Amino acid sequence: MAVSNIGQNDYQNKMATTENVNNTEKCPLEKTGNTKELSEAEEMELFKKEFYAELERVPKNGTIMNLAVNISEKAFENMKADPEYRAKIMSLLQRDITSSFAPLKASLLITVGATERDYRGDSWSGPNNDSEFFARSQNSFYKKTSGRRAEKKELLEKYLEQRAKAKKQQQALLDKKIAKAEQERSRLQKARIVKKQMAAASGAYESNAVMGEAATGGGFRPV
């Protein structure tokens, strides 16, 4: 059946409206299909995870019993912004983590700062020298240790106890120095008071002597 001009126009208008609606509905779908842009915080978190995964693949030397890596936020920012700096830091970490401490066993703490000059490593050899390692590596970015948890806790508590004892001894020495200085200050103050009193007494004596001479005529009279 033929469609009138009026009906045909209505039909075309409806088709055009429907097409516009469909196109409008497709736009949001196309946008949601794209990868969502990450925020700076999310990008940094992803960067840290990738760095951690690469660090995890570095084989630790058998003479390193405990290993920790402290990385500052500024170091992460600089490594993320500068791939060459990141590569240099990873190269240094690989060098130190794979190095041998033979014939001793050691605990190794590596600190990564904002620049290459801030990179440093501290090590403790022997089973009885790990307390400082566990104290300084509590919040490390990367940590891999051996031994039982109870033993680590005991070492940490021993280190904290020794540090508190040393601090108490330092405070006692400081208090002793302060007390000695206070005694010396008091002694000098008393000495100044005594000296001032003696000077005043001497002045008074001389004044009385002069007045006495004036009263008697100032000396012997001729006969």
mmCIF file of C-alpha atoms in Angstrom:
data_model
loop_
_atom_site.group_PDB
_atom_site.id
_atom_site.type_symbol
_atom_site.label_atom_id
_atom_site.label_comp_id
_atom_site.label_asym_id
_atom_site.label_seq_id
_atom_site.Cartn_x
_atom_site.Cartn_y
_atom_site.Cartn_z
ATOM 1 C CA MET A 1 0.000 0.000 0.000
ATOM 2 C CA ALA A 2 1.406 3.427 -0.922
ATOM 3 C CA VAL A 3 2.298 5.856 1.819
ATOM 4 C CA SER A 4 0.922 9.404 1.510
ATOM 5 C CA ASN A 5 3.269 12.384 1.553
ATOM 6 C CA ILE A 6 2.072 13.380 5.010
ATOM 7 C CA GLY A 7 2.435 9.859 6.340
ATOM 8 C CA GLN A 8 5.802 9.512 4.650
ATOM 9 C CA ASN A 9 7.029 12.707 6.310
ATOM 10 C CA ASP A 10 5.848 11.486 9.722
ATOM 11 C CA TYR A 11 7.589 8.179 9.142
ATOM 12 C CA GLN A 12 10.860 9.837 8.147
ATOM 13 C CA ASN A 13 10.690 12.160 11.175
ATOM 14 C CA LYS A 14 10.163 9.186 13.507
ATOM 15 C CA MET A 15 13.074 7.325 11.909
ATOM 16 C CA ALA A 16 15.327 10.348 12.284
ATOM 17 C CA THR A 17 14.319 10.779 15.932
ATOM 18 C CA THR A 18 14.929 7.091 16.609
ATOM 19 C CA GLU A 19 18.357 7.289 14.934
ATOM 20 C CA ASN A 20 19.309 10.301 17.045
ATOM 21 C CA VAL A 21 18.260 8.510 20.222
ATOM 22 C CA ASN A 22 20.266 5.443 19.250
ATOM 23 C CA ASN A 23 23.310 7.570 18.497
ATOM 24 C CA THR A 24 22.949 9.320 21.848
ATOM 25 C CA GLU A 25 22.789 5.987 23.641
ATOM 26 C CA LYS A 26 25.861 4.700 21.825
ATOM 27 C CA CYS A 27 28.129 7.572 22.941
ATOM 28 C CA PRO A 28 28.173 6.692 26.657
ATOM 29 C CA LEU A 29 28.766 3.054 25.801
ATOM 30 C CA GLU A 30 31.718 3.949 23.633
ATOM 31 C CA LYS A 31 33.220 6.061 26.447
ATOM 32 C CA THR A 32 32.767 3.407 29.092
ATOM 33 C CA GLY A 33 34.407 0.930 26.763
ATOM 34 C CA ASN A 34 37.650 2.935 26.788
ATOM 35 C CA THR A 35 40.298 2.502 29.485
ATOM 36 C CA LYS A 36 39.661 4.805 32.431
ATOM 37 C CA GLU A 37 42.436 7.309 33.056
ATOM 38 C CA LEU A 38 44.283 6.665 36.316
ATOM 39 C CA SER A 39 44.762 9.319 38.961
ATOM 40 C CA GLU A 40 48.281 10.254 40.058
ATOM 41 C CA ALA A 41 47.876 8.231 43.243
ATOM 42 C CA GLU A 42 46.731 5.175 41.287
ATOM 43 C CA GLU A 43 49.608 5.553 38.839
ATOM 44 C CA MET A 44 52.091 5.716 41.717
ATOM 45 C CA GLU A 45 50.537 2.660 43.360
ATOM 46 C CA LEU A 46 50.836 0.739 40.104
ATOM 47 C CA PHE A 47 54.448 1.901 39.712
ATOM 48 C CA LYS A 48 55.293 0.666 43.219
ATOM 49 C CA LYS A 49 53.704 -2.716 42.573
ATOM 50 C CA GLU A 50 55.695 -3.151 39.353
ATOM 51 C CA PHE A 51 58.895 -2.117 41.120
ATOM 52 C CA TYR A 52 58.183 -4.536 43.973
ATOM 53 C CA ALA A 53 57.565 -7.372 41.520
ATOM 54 C CA GLU A 54 60.879 -6.713 39.775
ATOM 55 C CA LEU A 55 62.681 -6.522 43.110
ATOM 56 C CA GLU A 56 61.107 -9.815 44.162
ATOM 57 C CA ARG A 57 62.718 -11.508 41.155
ATOM 58 C CA VAL A 58 66.252 -10.533 42.244
ATOM 59 C CA PRO A 59 67.905 -13.630 43.796
ATOM 60 C CA LYS A 60 69.089 -12.891 47.339
ATOM 61 C CA ASN A 61 72.586 -14.117 48.094
ATOM 62 C CA GLY A 62 72.664 -17.058 50.477
ATOM 63 C CA THR A 63 74.864 -15.206 52.961
ATOM 64 C CA ILE A 64 72.163 -12.545 53.446
ATOM 65 C CA MET A 65 69.892 -13.880 56.154
ATOM 66 C CA ASN A 66 67.622 -10.846 56.435
ATOM 67 C CA LEU A 67 67.011 -8.186 53.791
ATOM 68 C CA ALA A 68 65.044 -4.922 53.845
ATOM 69 C CA VAL A 69 64.782 -2.014 51.407
ATOM 70 C CA ASN A 70 63.586 1.413 52.554
ATOM 71 C CA ILE A 71 62.521 3.694 49.675
ATOM 72 C CA SER A 72 61.404 7.277 50.307
ATOM 73 C CA GLU A 73 58.368 8.759 48.574
ATOM 74 C CA LYS A 74 60.625 11.305 46.895
ATOM 75 C CA ALA A 75 62.729 8.470 45.496
ATOM 76 C CA PHE A 76 59.618 6.844 44.018
ATOM 77 C CA GLU A 77 58.558 10.146 42.466
ATOM 78 C CA ASN A 78 61.974 10.663 40.900
ATOM 79 C CA MET A 79 62.185 7.078 39.620
ATOM 80 C CA LYS A 80 58.737 7.351 38.098
ATOM 81 C CA ALA A 81 59.626 10.624 36.382
ATOM 82 C CA ASP A 82 63.108 9.496 35.267
ATOM 83 C CA PRO A 83 63.434 5.952 33.828
ATOM 84 C CA GLU A 84 67.234 6.261 33.808
ATOM 85 C CA TYR A 85 67.268 6.924 37.554
ATOM 86 C CA ARG A 86 64.952 3.970 38.096
ATOM 87 C CA ALA A 87 67.252 1.715 36.063
ATOM 88 C CA LYS A 88 70.297 2.931 38.014
ATOM 89 C CA ILE A 89 68.658 2.267 41.384
ATOM 90 C CA MET A 90 67.510 -1.183 40.312
ATOM 91 C CA SER A 91 71.042 -1.945 39.118
ATOM 92 C CA LEU A 92 72.473 -0.935 42.508
ATOM 93 C CA LEU A 93 69.890 -3.058 44.327
ATOM 94 C CA GLN A 94 70.674 -6.076 42.166
ATOM 95 C CA ARG A 95 74.388 -5.603 42.814
ATOM 96 C CA ASP A 96 74.026 -5.421 46.601
ATOM 97 C CA ILE A 97 71.328 -8.063 47.027
ATOM 98 C CA THR A 98 73.347 -10.609 45.068
ATOM 99 C CA SER A 99 76.652 -9.784 46.823
ATOM 100 C CA SER A 100 78.215 -12.257 49.223
ATOM 101 C CA PHE A 101 79.132 -11.572 52.855
ATOM 102 C CA ALA A 102 81.067 -14.822 53.177
ATOM 103 C CA PRO A 103 82.358 -16.268 55.413
ATOM 104 C CA LEU A 104 79.797 -14.492 57.645
ATOM 105 C CA LYS A 105 76.014 -14.350 57.582
ATOM 106 C CA ALA A 106 74.545 -10.868 57.531
ATOM 107 C CA SER A 107 71.396 -8.762 57.753
ATOM 108 C CA LEU A 108 71.271 -6.059 55.082
ATOM 109 C CA LEU A 109 69.247 -2.828 55.150
ATOM 110 C CA ILE A 110 69.298 -0.707 51.979
ATOM 111 C CA THR A 111 68.041 2.884 51.979
ATOM 112 C CA VAL A 112 67.050 4.604 48.717
ATOM 113 C CA GLY A 113 66.756 8.383 48.764
ATOM 114 C CA ALA A 114 65.860 11.138 46.339
ATOM 115 C CA THR A 115 69.233 11.011 44.551
ATOM 116 C CA GLU A 116 71.899 8.435 43.886
ATOM 117 C CA ARG A 117 74.066 10.039 46.583
ATOM 118 C CA ASP A 118 71.354 9.218 49.141
ATOM 119 C CA TYR A 119 71.634 5.501 48.391
ATOM 120 C CA ARG A 120 73.279 3.574 51.227
ATOM 121 C CA GLY A 121 73.515 0.124 52.736
ATOM 122 C CA ASP A 122 73.921 -0.975 56.367
ATOM 123 C CA SER A 123 74.756 -4.512 57.387
ATOM 124 C CA TRP A 124 74.997 -6.455 60.636
ATOM 125 C CA SER A 125 76.957 -9.700 60.825
ATOM 126 C CA GLY A 126 76.358 -12.534 63.217
ATOM 127 C CA PRO A 127 73.186 -13.925 64.796
ATOM 128 C CA ASN A 128 73.426 -11.679 67.852
ATOM 129 C CA ASN A 129 73.652 -8.366 65.960
ATOM 130 C CA ASP A 130 70.260 -8.337 64.242
ATOM 131 C CA SER A 131 68.310 -6.343 66.828
ATOM 132 C CA GLU A 132 69.058 -2.972 65.210
ATOM 133 C CA PHE A 133 68.156 -4.360 61.791
ATOM 134 C CA PHE A 134 64.689 -5.418 62.973
ATOM 135 C CA ALA A 135 64.166 -2.087 64.737
ATOM 136 C CA ARG A 136 65.135 0.029 61.720
ATOM 137 C CA SER A 137 63.367 -2.100 59.115
ATOM 138 C CA GLN A 138 59.894 -2.290 60.667
ATOM 139 C CA ASN A 139 58.189 -0.181 57.966
ATOM 140 C CA SER A 140 60.330 -1.128 54.981
ATOM 141 C CA PHE A 141 58.929 -1.137 51.442
ATOM 142 C CA TYR A 142 60.488 -4.547 50.823
ATOM 143 C CA LYS A 143 61.471 -7.088 53.451
ATOM 144 C CA LYS A 144 62.529 -10.704 53.389
ATOM 145 C CA THR A 145 63.714 -12.422 56.568
ATOM 146 C CA SER A 146 64.540 -15.862 57.864
ATOM 147 C CA GLY A 147 64.028 -17.288 61.335
ATOM 148 C CA ARG A 148 61.082 -17.511 63.670
ATOM 149 C CA ARG A 149 58.845 -14.574 64.517
ATOM 150 C CA ALA A 150 59.307 -15.067 68.248
ATOM 151 C CA GLU A 151 63.068 -14.820 67.845
ATOM 152 C CA LYS A 152 62.735 -11.580 65.870
ATOM 153 C CA LYS A 153 60.448 -10.134 68.513
ATOM 154 C CA GLU A 154 62.932 -11.073 71.239
ATOM 155 C CA LEU A 155 65.767 -9.372 69.339
ATOM 156 C CA LEU A 156 63.675 -6.255 68.831
ATOM 157 C CA GLU A 157 62.724 -6.090 72.505
ATOM 158 C CA LYS A 158 66.361 -6.590 73.488
ATOM 159 C CA TYR A 159 67.439 -3.749 71.231
ATOM 160 C CA LEU A 160 64.739 -1.404 72.566
ATOM 161 C CA GLU A 161 65.720 -2.301 76.127
ATOM 162 C CA GLN A 162 69.387 -1.584 75.428
ATOM 163 C CA ARG A 163 68.527 1.722 73.761
ATOM 164 C CA ALA A 164 66.339 2.757 76.705
ATOM 165 C CA LYS A 165 69.152 1.837 79.120
ATOM 166 C CA ALA A 166 71.681 3.858 77.131
ATOM 167 C CA LYS A 167 69.299 6.807 77.020
ATOM 168 C CA LYS A 168 68.815 6.596 80.798
ATOM 169 C CA GLN A 169 72.584 6.559 81.332
ATOM 170 C CA GLN A 170 73.018 9.586 79.072
ATOM 171 C CA GLN A 171 70.308 11.446 80.988
ATOM 172 C CA ALA A 172 72.011 10.573 84.302
ATOM 173 C CA LEU A 173 75.333 11.952 83.030
ATOM 174 C CA LEU A 174 73.594 15.077 81.797
ATOM 175 C CA ASP A 175 71.868 15.579 85.172
ATOM 176 C CA LYS A 176 75.222 15.123 86.926
ATOM 177 C CA LYS A 177 76.864 17.748 84.709
ATOM 178 C CA ILE A 178 73.984 20.155 85.308
ATOM 179 C CA ALA A 179 74.200 19.643 89.098
ATOM 180 C CA LYS A 180 77.973 20.169 89.038
ATOM 181 C CA ALA A 181 77.595 23.320 86.975
ATOM 182 C CA GLU A 182 74.938 24.578 89.398
ATOM 183 C CA GLN A 183 77.248 23.911 92.376
ATOM 184 C CA GLU A 184 80.074 25.800 90.693
ATOM 185 C CA ARG A 185 77.772 28.699 89.881
ATOM 186 C CA SER A 186 76.594 28.807 93.516
ATOM 187 C CA ARG A 187 80.216 28.711 94.789
ATOM 188 C CA LEU A 188 81.255 31.573 92.534
ATOM 189 C CA GLN A 189 78.221 33.596 93.557
ATOM 190 C CA LYS A 190 79.020 33.090 97.267
ATOM 191 C CA ALA A 191 82.655 34.020 96.646
ATOM 192 C CA ARG A 192 81.577 37.248 94.951
ATOM 193 C CA ILE A 193 79.269 38.088 97.903
ATOM 194 C CA VAL A 194 82.055 37.455 100.456
ATOM 195 C CA LYS A 195 84.491 39.545 98.406
ATOM 196 C CA LYS A 196 81.954 42.359 98.190
ATOM 197 C CA GLN A 197 81.309 42.183 101.958
ATOM 198 C CA MET A 198 85.053 42.261 102.705
ATOM 199 C CA ALA A 199 85.517 45.234 100.425
ATOM 200 C CA ALA A 200 82.666 47.031 102.174
ATOM 201 C CA ALA A 201 84.110 46.239 105.624
ATOM 202 C CA SER A 202 87.563 47.407 104.566
ATOM 203 C CA GLY A 203 86.096 50.645 103.230
ATOM 204 C CA ALA A 204 84.198 51.235 106.455
ATOM 205 C CA TYR A 205 87.349 50.608 108.546
ATOM 206 C CA GLU A 206 89.414 53.036 106.536
ATOM 207 C CA SER A 207 86.655 55.634 106.754
ATOM 208 C CA ASN A 208 86.482 55.298 110.555
ATOM 209 C CA ALA A 209 90.271 55.571 110.832
ATOM 210 C CA VAL A 210 90.312 58.822 108.858
ATOM 211 C CA MET A 211 87.529 60.278 110.965
ATOM 212 C CA GLY A 212 89.397 59.331 114.181
ATOM 213 C CA GLU A 213 92.547 61.103 113.038
ATOM 214 C CA ALA A 214 90.565 64.211 112.183
ATOM 215 C CA ALA A 215 89.004 64.248 115.657
ATOM 216 C CA THR A 216 92.391 64.071 117.511
ATOM 217 C CA GLY A 217 94.033 66.752 115.452
ATOM 218 C CA GLY A 218 95.662 64.654 112.904
ATOM 219 C CA GLY A 219 98.805 63.559 114.814
ATOM 220 C CA PHE A 220 101.294 64.430 117.675
ATOM 221 C CA ARG A 221 101.468 67.958 119.127
ATOM 222 C CA PRO A 222 104.870 69.520 119.987
ATOM 223 C CA VAL A 223 105.700 69.830 123.718
#
